[in-house]
Short mmCIF file of C-alpha atoms in Angstrom, two decimals:
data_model
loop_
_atom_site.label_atom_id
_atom_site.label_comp_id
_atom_site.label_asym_id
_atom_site.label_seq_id
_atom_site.Cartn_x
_atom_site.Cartn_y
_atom_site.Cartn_z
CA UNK F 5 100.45 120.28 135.37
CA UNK F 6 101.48 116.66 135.72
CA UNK F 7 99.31 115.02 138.60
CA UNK F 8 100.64 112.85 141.41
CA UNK F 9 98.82 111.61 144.49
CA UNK F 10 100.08 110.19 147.94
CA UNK F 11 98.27 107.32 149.22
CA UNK F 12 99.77 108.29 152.78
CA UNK F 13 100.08 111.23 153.99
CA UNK F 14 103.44 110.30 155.47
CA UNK F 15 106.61 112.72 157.27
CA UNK F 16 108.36 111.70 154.10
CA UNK F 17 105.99 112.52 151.90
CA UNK F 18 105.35 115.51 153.53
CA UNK F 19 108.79 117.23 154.39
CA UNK F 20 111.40 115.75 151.57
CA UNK F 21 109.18 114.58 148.45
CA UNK F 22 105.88 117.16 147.95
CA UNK F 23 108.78 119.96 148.00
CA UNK F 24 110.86 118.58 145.09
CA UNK F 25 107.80 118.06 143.07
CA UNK F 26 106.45 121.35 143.69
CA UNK F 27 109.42 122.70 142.53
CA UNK F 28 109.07 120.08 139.13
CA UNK F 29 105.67 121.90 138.81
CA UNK F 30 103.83 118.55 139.33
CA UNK F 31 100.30 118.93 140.96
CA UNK F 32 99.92 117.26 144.62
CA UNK F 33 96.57 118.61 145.65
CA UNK F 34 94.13 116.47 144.67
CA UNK F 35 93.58 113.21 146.44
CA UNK F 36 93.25 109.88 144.65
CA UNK F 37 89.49 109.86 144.32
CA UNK F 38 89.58 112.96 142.50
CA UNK F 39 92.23 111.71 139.57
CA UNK F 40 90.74 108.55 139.58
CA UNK F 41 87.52 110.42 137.97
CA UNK F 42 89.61 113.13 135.94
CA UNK F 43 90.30 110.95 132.63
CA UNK F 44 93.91 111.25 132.76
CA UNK F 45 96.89 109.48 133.54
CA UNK F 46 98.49 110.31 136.77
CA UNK F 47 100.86 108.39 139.63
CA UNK F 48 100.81 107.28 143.02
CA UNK F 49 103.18 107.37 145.60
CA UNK F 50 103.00 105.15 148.55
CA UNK F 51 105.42 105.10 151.30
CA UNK F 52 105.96 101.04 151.60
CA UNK F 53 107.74 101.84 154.84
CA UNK F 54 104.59 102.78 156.61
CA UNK F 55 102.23 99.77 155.45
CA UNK F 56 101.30 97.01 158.00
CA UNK F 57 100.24 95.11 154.79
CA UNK F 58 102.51 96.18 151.91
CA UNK F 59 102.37 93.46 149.52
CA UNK F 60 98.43 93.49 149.64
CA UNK F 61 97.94 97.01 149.55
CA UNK F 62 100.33 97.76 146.68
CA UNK F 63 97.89 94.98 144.52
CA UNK F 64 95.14 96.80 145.59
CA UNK F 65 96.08 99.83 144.26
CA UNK F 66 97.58 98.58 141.04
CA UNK F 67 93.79 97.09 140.50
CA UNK F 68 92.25 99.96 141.89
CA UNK F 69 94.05 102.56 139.52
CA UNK F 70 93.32 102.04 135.88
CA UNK F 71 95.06 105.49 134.94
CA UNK F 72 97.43 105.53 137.92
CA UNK F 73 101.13 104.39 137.93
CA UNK F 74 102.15 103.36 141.70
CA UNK F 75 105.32 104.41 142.59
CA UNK F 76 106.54 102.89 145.62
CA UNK F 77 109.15 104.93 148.12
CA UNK F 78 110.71 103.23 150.93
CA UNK F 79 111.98 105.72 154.00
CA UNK F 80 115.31 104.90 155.73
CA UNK F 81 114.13 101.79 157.76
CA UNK F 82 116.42 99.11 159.10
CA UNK F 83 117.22 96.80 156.37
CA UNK F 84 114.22 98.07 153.87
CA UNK F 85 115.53 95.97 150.85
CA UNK F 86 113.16 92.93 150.99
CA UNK F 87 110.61 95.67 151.21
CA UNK F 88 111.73 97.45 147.76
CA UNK F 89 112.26 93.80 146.20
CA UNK F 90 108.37 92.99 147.68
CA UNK F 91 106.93 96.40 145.96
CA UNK F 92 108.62 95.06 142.28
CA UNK F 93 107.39 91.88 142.56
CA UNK F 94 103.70 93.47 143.28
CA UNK F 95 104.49 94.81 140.07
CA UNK F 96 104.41 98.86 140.79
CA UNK F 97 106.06 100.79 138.02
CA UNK F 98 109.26 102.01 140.25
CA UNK F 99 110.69 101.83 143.76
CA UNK F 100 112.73 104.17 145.68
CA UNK F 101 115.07 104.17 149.07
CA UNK F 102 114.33 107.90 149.59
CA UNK F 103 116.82 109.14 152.90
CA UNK F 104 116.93 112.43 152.04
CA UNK F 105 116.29 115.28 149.52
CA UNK F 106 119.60 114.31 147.86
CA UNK F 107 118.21 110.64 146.82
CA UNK F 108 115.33 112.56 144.78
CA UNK F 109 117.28 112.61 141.67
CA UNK F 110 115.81 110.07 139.70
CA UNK F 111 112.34 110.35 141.28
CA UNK F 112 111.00 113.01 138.56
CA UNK F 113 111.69 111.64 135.60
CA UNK F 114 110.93 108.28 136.64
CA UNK F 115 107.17 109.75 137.44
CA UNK F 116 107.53 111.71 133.93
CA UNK F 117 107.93 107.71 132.37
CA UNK F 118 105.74 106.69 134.51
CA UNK F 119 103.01 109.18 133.15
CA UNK F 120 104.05 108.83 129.21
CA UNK F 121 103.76 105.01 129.64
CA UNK F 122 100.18 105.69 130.80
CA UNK F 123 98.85 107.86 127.84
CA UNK F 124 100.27 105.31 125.65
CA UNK F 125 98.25 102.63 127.48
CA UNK F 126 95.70 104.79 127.72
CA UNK F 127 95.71 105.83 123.85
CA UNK F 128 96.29 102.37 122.91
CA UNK F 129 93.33 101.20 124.42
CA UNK F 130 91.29 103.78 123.44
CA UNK F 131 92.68 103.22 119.85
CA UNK F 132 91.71 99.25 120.42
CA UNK F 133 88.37 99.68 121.53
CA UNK F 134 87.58 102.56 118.61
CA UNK F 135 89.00 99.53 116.00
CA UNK F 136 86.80 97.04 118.03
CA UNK F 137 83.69 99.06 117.68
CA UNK F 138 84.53 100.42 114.32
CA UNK F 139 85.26 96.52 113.30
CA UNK F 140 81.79 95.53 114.43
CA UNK F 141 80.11 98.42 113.03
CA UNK F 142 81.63 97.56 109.58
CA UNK F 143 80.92 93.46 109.98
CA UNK F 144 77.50 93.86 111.09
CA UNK F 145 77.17 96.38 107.80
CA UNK F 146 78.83 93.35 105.58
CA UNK F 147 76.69 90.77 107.17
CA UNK F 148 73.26 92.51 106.12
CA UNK F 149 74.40 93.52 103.05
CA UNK F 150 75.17 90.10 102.31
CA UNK F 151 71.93 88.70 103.25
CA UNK F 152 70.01 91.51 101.10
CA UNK F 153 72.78 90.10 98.69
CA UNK F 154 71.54 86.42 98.97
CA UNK F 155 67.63 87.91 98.90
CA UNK F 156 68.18 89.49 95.32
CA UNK F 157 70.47 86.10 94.41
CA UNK F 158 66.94 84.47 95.68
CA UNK F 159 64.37 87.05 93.96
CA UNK F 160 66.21 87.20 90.87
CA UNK F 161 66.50 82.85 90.96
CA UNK F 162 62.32 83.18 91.31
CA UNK F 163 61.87 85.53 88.47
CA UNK F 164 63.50 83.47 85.98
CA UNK F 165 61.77 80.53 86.92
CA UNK F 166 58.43 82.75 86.48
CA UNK F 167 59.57 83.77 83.61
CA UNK F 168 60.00 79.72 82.46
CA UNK F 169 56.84 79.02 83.72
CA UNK F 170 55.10 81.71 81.91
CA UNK F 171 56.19 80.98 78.74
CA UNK F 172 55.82 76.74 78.86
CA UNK F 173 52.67 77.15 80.61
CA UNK F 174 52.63 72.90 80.53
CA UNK F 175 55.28 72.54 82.80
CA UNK F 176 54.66 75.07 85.15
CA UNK F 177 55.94 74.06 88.46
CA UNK F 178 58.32 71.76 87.43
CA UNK F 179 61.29 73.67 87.95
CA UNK F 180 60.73 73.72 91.63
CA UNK F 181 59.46 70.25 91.71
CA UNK F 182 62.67 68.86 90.66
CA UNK F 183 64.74 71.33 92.61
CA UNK F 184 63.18 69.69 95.47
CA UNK F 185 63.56 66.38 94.37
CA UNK F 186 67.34 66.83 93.14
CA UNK F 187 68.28 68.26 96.45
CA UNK F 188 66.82 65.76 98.56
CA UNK F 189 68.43 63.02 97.15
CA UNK F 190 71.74 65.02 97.49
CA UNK F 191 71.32 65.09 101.25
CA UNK F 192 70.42 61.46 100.46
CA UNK F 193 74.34 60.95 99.13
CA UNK F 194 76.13 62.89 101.61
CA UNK F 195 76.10 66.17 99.73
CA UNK F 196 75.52 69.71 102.06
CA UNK F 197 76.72 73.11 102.00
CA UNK F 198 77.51 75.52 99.12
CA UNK F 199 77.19 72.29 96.98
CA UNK F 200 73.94 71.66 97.99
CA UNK F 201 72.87 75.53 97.32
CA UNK F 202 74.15 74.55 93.90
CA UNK F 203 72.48 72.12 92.76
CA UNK F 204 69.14 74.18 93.93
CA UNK F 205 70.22 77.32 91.83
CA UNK F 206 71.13 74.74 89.09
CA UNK F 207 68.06 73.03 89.48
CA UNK F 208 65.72 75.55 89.03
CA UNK F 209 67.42 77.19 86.47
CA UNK F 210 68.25 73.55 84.34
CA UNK F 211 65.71 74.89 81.09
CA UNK F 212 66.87 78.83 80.94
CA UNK F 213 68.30 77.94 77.98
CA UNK F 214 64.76 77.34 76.46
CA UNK F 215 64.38 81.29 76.65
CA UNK F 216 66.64 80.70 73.31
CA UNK F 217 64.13 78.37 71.29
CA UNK F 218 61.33 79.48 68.94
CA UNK F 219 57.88 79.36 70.17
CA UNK F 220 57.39 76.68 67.02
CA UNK F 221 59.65 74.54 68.54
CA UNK F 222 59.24 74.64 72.47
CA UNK F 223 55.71 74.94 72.73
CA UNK F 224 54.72 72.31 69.73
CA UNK F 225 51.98 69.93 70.85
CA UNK F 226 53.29 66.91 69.02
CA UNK F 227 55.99 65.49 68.30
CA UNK F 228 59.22 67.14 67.19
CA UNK F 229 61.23 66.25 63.73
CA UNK F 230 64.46 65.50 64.12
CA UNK F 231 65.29 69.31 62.57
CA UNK F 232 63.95 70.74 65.50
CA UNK F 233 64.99 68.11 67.97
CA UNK F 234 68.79 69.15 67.10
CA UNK F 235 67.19 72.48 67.63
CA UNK F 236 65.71 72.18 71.01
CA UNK F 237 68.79 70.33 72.16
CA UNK F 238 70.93 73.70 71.96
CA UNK F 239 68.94 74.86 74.90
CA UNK F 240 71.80 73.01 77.17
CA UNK F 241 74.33 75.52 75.05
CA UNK F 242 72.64 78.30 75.17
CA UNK F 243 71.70 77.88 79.25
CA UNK F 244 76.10 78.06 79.42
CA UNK F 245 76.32 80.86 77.11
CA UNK F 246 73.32 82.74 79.47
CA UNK F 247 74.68 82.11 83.04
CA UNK F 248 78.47 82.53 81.97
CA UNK F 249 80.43 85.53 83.88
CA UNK F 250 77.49 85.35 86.90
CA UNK F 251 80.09 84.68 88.96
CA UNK F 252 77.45 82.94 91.67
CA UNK F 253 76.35 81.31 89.12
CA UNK F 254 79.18 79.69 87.89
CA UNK F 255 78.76 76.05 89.55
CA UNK F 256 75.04 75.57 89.54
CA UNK F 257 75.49 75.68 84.87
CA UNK F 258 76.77 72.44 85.63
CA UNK F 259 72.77 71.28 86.03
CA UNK F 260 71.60 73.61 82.91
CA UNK F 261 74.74 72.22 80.59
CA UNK F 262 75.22 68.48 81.37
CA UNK F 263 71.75 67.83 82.95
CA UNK F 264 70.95 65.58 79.48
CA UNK F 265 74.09 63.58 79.13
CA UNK F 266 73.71 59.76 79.69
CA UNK F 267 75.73 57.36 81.97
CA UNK F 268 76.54 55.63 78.51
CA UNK F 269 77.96 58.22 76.91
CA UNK F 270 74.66 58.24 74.58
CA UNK F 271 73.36 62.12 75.59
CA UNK F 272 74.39 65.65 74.89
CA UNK F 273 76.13 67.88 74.58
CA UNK F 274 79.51 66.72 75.28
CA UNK F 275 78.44 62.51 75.31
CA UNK F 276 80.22 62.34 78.20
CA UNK F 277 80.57 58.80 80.16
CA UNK F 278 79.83 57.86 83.63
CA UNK F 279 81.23 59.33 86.03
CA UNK F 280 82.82 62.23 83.78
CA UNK F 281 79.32 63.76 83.91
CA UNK F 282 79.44 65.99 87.14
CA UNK F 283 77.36 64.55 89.63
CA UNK F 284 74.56 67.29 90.36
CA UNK F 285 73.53 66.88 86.68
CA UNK F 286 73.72 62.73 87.16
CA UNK F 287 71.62 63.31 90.61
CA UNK F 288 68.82 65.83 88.63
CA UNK F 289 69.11 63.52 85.30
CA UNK F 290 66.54 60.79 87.60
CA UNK F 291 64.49 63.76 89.35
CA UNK F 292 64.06 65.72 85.98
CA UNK F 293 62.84 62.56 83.78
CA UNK F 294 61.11 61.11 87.29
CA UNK F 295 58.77 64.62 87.21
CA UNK F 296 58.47 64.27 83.62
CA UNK F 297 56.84 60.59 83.26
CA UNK F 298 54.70 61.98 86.81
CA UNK F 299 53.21 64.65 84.98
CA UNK F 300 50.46 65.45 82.18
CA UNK F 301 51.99 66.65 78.61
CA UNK F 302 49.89 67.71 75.70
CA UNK F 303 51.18 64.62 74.36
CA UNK F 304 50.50 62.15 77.06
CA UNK F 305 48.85 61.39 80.48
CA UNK F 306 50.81 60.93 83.71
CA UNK F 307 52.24 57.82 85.24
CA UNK F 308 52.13 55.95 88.43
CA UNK F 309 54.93 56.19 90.41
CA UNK F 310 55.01 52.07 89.66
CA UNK F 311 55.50 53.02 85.83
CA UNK F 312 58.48 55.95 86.65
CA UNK F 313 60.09 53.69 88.61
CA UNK F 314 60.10 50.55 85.86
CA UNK F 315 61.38 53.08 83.48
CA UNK F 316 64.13 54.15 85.45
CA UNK F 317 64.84 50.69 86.61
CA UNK F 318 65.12 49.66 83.07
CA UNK F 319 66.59 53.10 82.26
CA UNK F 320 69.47 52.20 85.03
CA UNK F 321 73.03 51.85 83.72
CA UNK F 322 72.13 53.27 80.16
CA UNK F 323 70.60 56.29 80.78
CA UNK F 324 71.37 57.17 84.82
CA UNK F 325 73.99 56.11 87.43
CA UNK F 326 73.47 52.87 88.99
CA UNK F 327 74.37 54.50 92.66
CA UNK F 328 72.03 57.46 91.90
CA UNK F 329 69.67 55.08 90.75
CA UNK F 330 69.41 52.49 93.71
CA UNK F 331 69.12 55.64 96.21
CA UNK F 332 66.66 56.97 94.35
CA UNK F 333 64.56 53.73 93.72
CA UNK F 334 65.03 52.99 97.51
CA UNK F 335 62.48 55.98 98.49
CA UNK F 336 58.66 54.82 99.39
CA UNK F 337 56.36 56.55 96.52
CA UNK F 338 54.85 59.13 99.65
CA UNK F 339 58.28 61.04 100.10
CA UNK F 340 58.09 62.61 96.18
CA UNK F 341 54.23 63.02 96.98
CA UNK F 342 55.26 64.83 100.27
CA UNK F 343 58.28 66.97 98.37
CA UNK F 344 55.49 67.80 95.97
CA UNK F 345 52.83 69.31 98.14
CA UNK F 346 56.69 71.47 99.75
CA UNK F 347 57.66 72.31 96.34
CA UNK F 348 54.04 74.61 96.24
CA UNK F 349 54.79 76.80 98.66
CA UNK F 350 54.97 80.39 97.53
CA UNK F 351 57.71 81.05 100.16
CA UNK F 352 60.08 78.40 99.02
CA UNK F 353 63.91 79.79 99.40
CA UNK F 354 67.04 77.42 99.82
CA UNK F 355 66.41 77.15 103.73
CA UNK F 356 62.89 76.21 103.20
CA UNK F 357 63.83 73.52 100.89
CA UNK F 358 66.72 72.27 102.76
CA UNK F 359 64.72 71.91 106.19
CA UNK F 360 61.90 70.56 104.53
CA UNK F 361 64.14 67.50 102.62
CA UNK F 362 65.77 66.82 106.09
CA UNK F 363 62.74 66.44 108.12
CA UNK F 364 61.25 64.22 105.76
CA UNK F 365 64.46 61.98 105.25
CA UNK F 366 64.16 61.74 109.49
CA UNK F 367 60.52 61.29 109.48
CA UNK F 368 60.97 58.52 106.86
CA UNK F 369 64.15 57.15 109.09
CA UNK F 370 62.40 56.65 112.12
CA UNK F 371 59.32 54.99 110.51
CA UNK F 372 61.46 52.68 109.21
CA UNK F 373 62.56 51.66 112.26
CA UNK F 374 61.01 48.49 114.39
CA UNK F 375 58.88 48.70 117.11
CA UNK F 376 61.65 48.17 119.24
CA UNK F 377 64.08 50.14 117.76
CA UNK F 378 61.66 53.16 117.97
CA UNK F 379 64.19 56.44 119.01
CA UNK F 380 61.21 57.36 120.61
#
C-alpha cells in the first residue's frame, strides 16, 4: 500500500485524516525514520497549525526527505491563511485547510500526485546517474583505447623507420635526427599541436618512398647517372602513393612528397615556388640537408657545423626559405649537438621529443640572457 507518515501526531491527524486514508488503503504505521530507509517514495503530513516554527520546520523536512513529498494541513485556526500561503512558499508539494472530514476530498489524490511525482523523480534520477556512470564507463573505455591507438600509431611509425635504417645502413639514425631537428625549429616558428605531431610522423617517415628503389640505385657508393637520379627522385612519388588512404597519415605526406622542392621553384616533384611549398617540408628541407652535410657518406666525410651553415647561408633564397633560414642559422652549433645526443634515445615517442625541444629552446633562452636580466 501507498505510504504516508505524520510528522505530528496531532487531534487532527488523529481523529479526521488517518480514518479517510485508512479507508483509501494508504499505510500510516510506520514513522518517518522507517520510510526514510525503505527506498520508496512516500509523503508527509504535517499539521502547520501546531508548529511554533512552521516556516523552518517545513525546510527542514523538505531537505530532510529525499523520497518524501510534505504535505502541509492547516486545522481550523483563527485566520490560518498566511499560514497555508507560508507552507507554499517553503515549497511543500500541497496545502490544506482541513475543518472537518468533509474538506478531505481532494486530500487523496493530491497524496496519489504527490507519490507519482516522486517515482518519476526518483526514476529519473536513477535513470541520470545509470547514464552518468554508464557515460564514464564508456569514455574512460574510448580514452584507453585511444592511447593503445596512438601506441600502435607510435610502434608502427618506429618499425618503418627500422625498416629504413636496415636497409640504408649509411644513414641509420637520420630519420630521427632530423625529426628532432625539424620539430624544434617548428616550436621555434610558433608551430604546436596536431601540426607539430605532423611534421614528426612526416619527418621520420620523409624517405619511405626509398622502400620503392632498387638496391643498384639507393645503396650505390658513388655517384649516380642522371638515369638513375630521375630514378631515385620518384621516391617523393612513391612515399604519396605508400601513405595515401592512412587516414592519420594524411598530413604528415606533406614532408615525404614536397620535402625536395626548392624556394626557387628549381626542385621536385611539383617545382613548386616559395611559399606554395607547404611549410613542414620548407622547415625539414634545412634540417634534412643540415644532417646530411653533418654526417659521413661513402662518398664523403662530414662537415663542421661552420661549413653546413655557409652552405645554407649561400643555399638561402635559392634552395630554402629566407625566414626558415635566419631561424635556423640563429641557433648556437651546441643545440643540434644537444638534439643529437636526444634523438638516440631508444624511448623516443612524440612527447619525448616535444619536451626535450622545449627545454632546450628555454635552457638556450635564459643563457642568453644578461647577468642582470637572469629570470633566476
Amino acid at each position: 500500500s501507498c505510504q504516508v507518515a505524520f510528522h505530528n501526531q496531532t487531534a487532527l491527524m488523529r481523529r479526521i485524516i488517518a480514518p479517510e486514508l485508512k479507508r483509501a488503503r494508504f499505510g500510516c504505521d510506520q514513522s518517518e525514520d522507517e520510510l526514510k530507509v525503505g527506498g520508496c517514495p512516500y509523503a508527509v503530513l504535517v499539521d502547520i497549525s501546531a508548529l511554533e516554527n512552521m516556516q523552518s520546520t517545513l525546510q527542514i523536512l523538505r531537505t530532510d526527505h529525499e523520497l518524501g513529498a510534505v504535505i502541509a494541513v492547516c486545522g481550523p485556526v483563527v485566520d490560518s491563511s498566511p499560514r497555508l500561503i507560508h507552507a507554499f512558499r517553503s515549497g511543500v508539494f500541497d496545502a490544506y485547510l482541513v475543518e472537518d472530514e468533509t474538506c478531505l476530498d481532494d486530500l487523496v489524490p493530491s497524496i496519489k500526485l504527490a507519490l507519482e511525482k516522486k517515482r518519476l523523480e526518483l526514476s529519473t534520477k536513477r535513470t541520470t546517474q545509470d547514464f552518468t556512470q554508464e557515460l564514464g564507463r564508456r569514455t574512460r573505455s574510448l580514452v584507453k583505447a585511444n592511447l593503445e591507438l596512438a601506441d600502435t600509431y607510435e610502434e608502427t611509425l618506429k618499425a618503418l623507420v627500422m625498416a629504413l635504417d636496415s636497409r640504408e645502413k649509411a644513414t641509420a639514425g637520420h630519420s630521427i635526427r632530423v625529426a628532432y631537428f625539424t620539430c624544434y625549429l617548428s616550436i621555434l616558428m610558433g608551430i604546436e599541436g596536431d601540426d607539430l605531431q605532423d611534421i614528426y610522423r612526416g619527418s621520420l617517415l620523409h624517405d619511405i618512398g626509398k622502400i620503392g628503389i632498387p638496391d643498384a640505385i639507393l645503396l650505390k657508393p658513388g655517384k649516380l647517372t642522371f638515369d638513375e637520379f630521375e630514378h631515385m627522385k620518384e621516391h617523393t612519388v612513391l612515399a604519396k602513393k605508400f601513405l595515401n588512404g592512412i587516414r592519420y597519415l594524411d598530413r604528415a605526406s606533406e614532408i615525404p612528397y614536397y620535402h625536395h622542392e626548392k624556394w626557387n621553384g628549381g626542385g621536385y616533384p611539383e617545382q613548386l615556388r616559395g611559399e606554395n611549398i607547404p611549410i613542414a617540408a620548407r622547415i625539414f628541407a634545412i634540417a634534412d640537408v643540415y644532417d646530411a652535410l653533418r654526417s659521413k657518406r661513402c662518398y664523403k666525410d662530414p662537415m663542421t657545423h661552420e661549413v653546413a651553415t655557409d652552405i645554407i647561408t649561400k643555399d638561402t633564397g635559392s634552395h630554402f626559405d629566407p625566414r626558415v633560414a635566419e631561424v635556423f642559422l640563429g641557433q648556437d652549433e651546441t643545440v643540434w649537438d644537444e638534439l643529437d645526443r636526444a634523438s638516440r634515445s631508444e624511448l623516443t615517442s612524440f612527447e619525448i621529443m616535444h619536451t626535450v625541444c622545449n627545454q632546450i629552446i628555454a635552457s638556450h633562452s635564459t643563457a642568453e640572457l644578461e647577468p642582470e636580466e637572469s629570470l633566476v
